């Protein structure tokens, strides 16, 4: 694989967040505004550089109109010990 | 103590965490040790006073041998705590 991305939980979370946001057809800015978060924070979450907390996980889920469990589904890469 | 528990995400998370831990028949201390967390932190999560971050959500899920989405299933504010 050219993408040498480790199975990092934050990276996986970010990928799912981005996918769900794009499925809704909204921008990071729009999502951030709805969720009451900063756009740079949402961007950081999508890039997997933020250790997002429970409260903000729910803010994003509610803003996207999805259950927060959607951010944790499809654990399709091996669970490394990080 | 009042049973008037609001639909708080941290409270719900804590209830599910406690339920999953008890299903495994392990103590908070044992879970904390396996997850590499402090027992008081695990206790705080179960009581819904911690805004737990993604990394620790995964640590607990792995220590419990469950998918992290289990912490977010059944979004029901009326969950009884027996």
Short mmCIF file of N, CA and C in Angstrom, two decimals, chain A residues 8-10 13 16 50-58 62 67-69 71-75 79, chain B residues 8-10 12-13 16 50-58 62 67-69 71-75:
data_model
loop_
_atom_site.label_atom_id
_atom_site.label_comp_id
_atom_site.label_asym_id
_atom_site.label_seq_id
_atom_site.Cartn_x
_atom_site.Cartn_y
_atom_site.Cartn_z
N UNK A 8 -4.43 3.69 13.31
CA UNK A 8 -4.53 4.62 14.42
C UNK A 8 -6.00 4.97 14.63
N UNK A 9 -6.41 4.93 15.86
CA UNK A 9 -7.83 5.17 16.15
C UNK A 9 -8.27 6.56 15.74
N UNK A 10 -7.40 7.52 15.93
CA UNK A 10 -7.77 8.89 15.59
C UNK A 10 -7.87 9.06 14.07
N UNK A 13 -11.11 7.36 13.03
CA UNK A 13 -12.22 8.23 13.40
C UNK A 13 -12.35 9.36 12.38
N UNK A 16 -13.83 8.32 9.04
CA UNK A 16 -15.27 8.09 9.10
C UNK A 16 -16.04 9.40 9.22
N UNK A 50 -6.52 14.92 16.45
CA UNK A 50 -7.20 15.33 17.68
C UNK A 50 -7.69 14.11 18.46
N UNK A 51 -7.43 14.13 19.74
CA UNK A 51 -7.96 13.09 20.61
C UNK A 51 -9.33 13.59 21.11
N UNK A 52 -10.29 13.53 20.23
CA UNK A 52 -11.60 14.14 20.49
C UNK A 52 -12.28 13.51 21.71
N UNK A 53 -12.92 14.34 22.50
CA UNK A 53 -13.61 13.86 23.70
C UNK A 53 -15.07 13.55 23.43
N UNK A 54 -15.64 12.85 24.39
CA UNK A 54 -17.02 12.36 24.29
C UNK A 54 -18.01 13.47 23.93
N UNK A 55 -17.89 14.59 24.59
CA UNK A 55 -18.84 15.69 24.36
C UNK A 55 -18.82 16.15 22.90
N UNK A 56 -17.62 16.27 22.36
CA UNK A 56 -17.51 16.73 20.98
C UNK A 56 -17.88 15.65 19.96
N UNK A 57 -17.66 14.39 20.34
CA UNK A 57 -18.11 13.29 19.49
C UNK A 57 -19.62 13.39 19.30
N UNK A 58 -20.32 13.65 20.40
CA UNK A 58 -21.78 13.79 20.32
C UNK A 58 -22.18 15.04 19.56
N UNK A 62 -24.59 14.67 16.38
CA UNK A 62 -25.88 15.38 16.34
C UNK A 62 -25.92 16.32 15.14
N UNK A 67 -26.02 8.52 14.52
CA UNK A 67 -25.67 7.99 15.84
C UNK A 67 -24.15 8.02 15.99
N UNK A 68 -23.66 8.36 17.16
CA UNK A 68 -22.19 8.39 17.34
C UNK A 68 -21.52 7.05 17.09
N UNK A 69 -22.29 5.97 17.18
CA UNK A 69 -21.66 4.67 16.93
C UNK A 69 -21.17 4.54 15.49
N UNK A 71 -19.25 6.44 14.06
CA UNK A 71 -17.82 6.81 14.04
C UNK A 71 -16.93 5.63 14.42
N UNK A 72 -17.55 4.57 14.92
CA UNK A 72 -16.76 3.45 15.44
C UNK A 72 -17.03 2.13 14.71
N UNK A 73 -17.87 2.20 13.70
CA UNK A 73 -18.20 0.97 12.97
C UNK A 73 -17.13 0.60 11.96
N UNK A 74 -17.25 -0.66 11.51
CA UNK A 74 -16.36 -1.16 10.47
C UNK A 74 -14.89 -1.08 10.87
N UNK A 75 -14.60 -1.75 11.93
CA UNK A 75 -13.20 -1.84 12.36
C UNK A 75 -12.47 -2.79 11.43
N UNK A 79 -6.29 -4.33 14.76
CA UNK A 79 -6.11 -3.54 15.97
C UNK A 79 -4.67 -3.67 16.44
N UNK B 8 -27.62 12.75 29.72
CA UNK B 8 -26.26 13.26 29.59
C UNK B 8 -25.40 12.19 28.93
N UNK B 9 -24.65 12.60 27.94
CA UNK B 9 -23.86 11.64 27.17
C UNK B 9 -22.81 10.95 28.04
N UNK B 10 -22.24 11.69 28.95
CA UNK B 10 -21.21 11.09 29.80
C UNK B 10 -21.83 10.09 30.77
N UNK B 12 -24.59 8.35 30.19
CA UNK B 12 -24.95 7.17 29.40
C UNK B 12 -23.72 6.32 29.09
N UNK B 13 -22.65 6.99 28.71
CA UNK B 13 -21.40 6.28 28.44
C UNK B 13 -20.98 5.48 29.67
N UNK B 16 -23.04 2.36 30.33
CA UNK B 16 -22.73 1.26 29.41
C UNK B 16 -21.37 0.64 29.75
N UNK B 50 -16.37 12.21 33.56
CA UNK B 50 -15.20 12.40 32.71
C UNK B 50 -15.61 12.55 31.25
N UNK B 51 -15.03 13.53 30.61
CA UNK B 51 -15.22 13.70 29.17
C UNK B 51 -14.13 12.90 28.47
N UNK B 52 -14.31 11.60 28.49
CA UNK B 52 -13.26 10.68 28.01
C UNK B 52 -12.92 10.92 26.54
N UNK B 53 -11.64 10.83 26.24
CA UNK B 53 -11.17 11.04 24.87
C UNK B 53 -11.09 9.74 24.09
N UNK B 54 -10.97 9.92 22.78
CA UNK B 54 -10.96 8.80 21.84
C UNK B 54 -9.94 7.72 22.21
N UNK B 55 -8.75 8.13 22.54
CA UNK B 55 -7.69 7.16 22.86
C UNK B 55 -8.09 6.27 24.04
N UNK B 56 -8.66 6.89 25.06
CA UNK B 56 -9.03 6.11 26.24
C UNK B 56 -10.30 5.29 26.01
N UNK B 57 -11.17 5.76 25.15
CA UNK B 57 -12.34 4.96 24.76
C UNK B 57 -11.85 3.64 24.16
N UNK B 58 -10.87 3.74 23.28
CA UNK B 58 -10.31 2.53 22.67
C UNK B 58 -9.57 1.66 23.68
N UNK B 62 -10.70 -2.14 24.15
CA UNK B 62 -9.75 -3.24 23.93
C UNK B 62 -9.60 -4.06 25.21
N UNK B 67 -16.08 -4.00 20.81
CA UNK B 67 -15.93 -2.89 19.87
C UNK B 67 -16.33 -1.60 20.59
N UNK B 68 -15.62 -0.50 20.32
CA UNK B 68 -15.98 0.76 20.99
C UNK B 68 -17.40 1.22 20.68
N UNK B 69 -17.95 0.73 19.59
CA UNK B 69 -19.32 1.16 19.28
C UNK B 69 -20.33 0.68 20.32
N UNK B 71 -20.15 1.22 23.32
CA UNK B 71 -20.35 2.32 24.28
C UNK B 71 -21.40 3.34 23.79
N UNK B 72 -21.77 3.21 22.53
CA UNK B 72 -22.64 4.23 21.93
C UNK B 72 -23.96 3.67 21.44
N UNK B 73 -24.16 2.39 21.64
CA UNK B 73 -25.39 1.75 21.15
C UNK B 73 -26.56 2.05 22.05
N UNK B 74 -27.75 1.86 21.46
CA UNK B 74 -28.99 2.00 22.22
C UNK B 74 -29.09 3.35 22.89
N UNK B 75 -29.18 4.37 22.09
CA UNK B 75 -29.33 5.73 22.60
C UNK B 75 -30.69 5.88 23.23
#
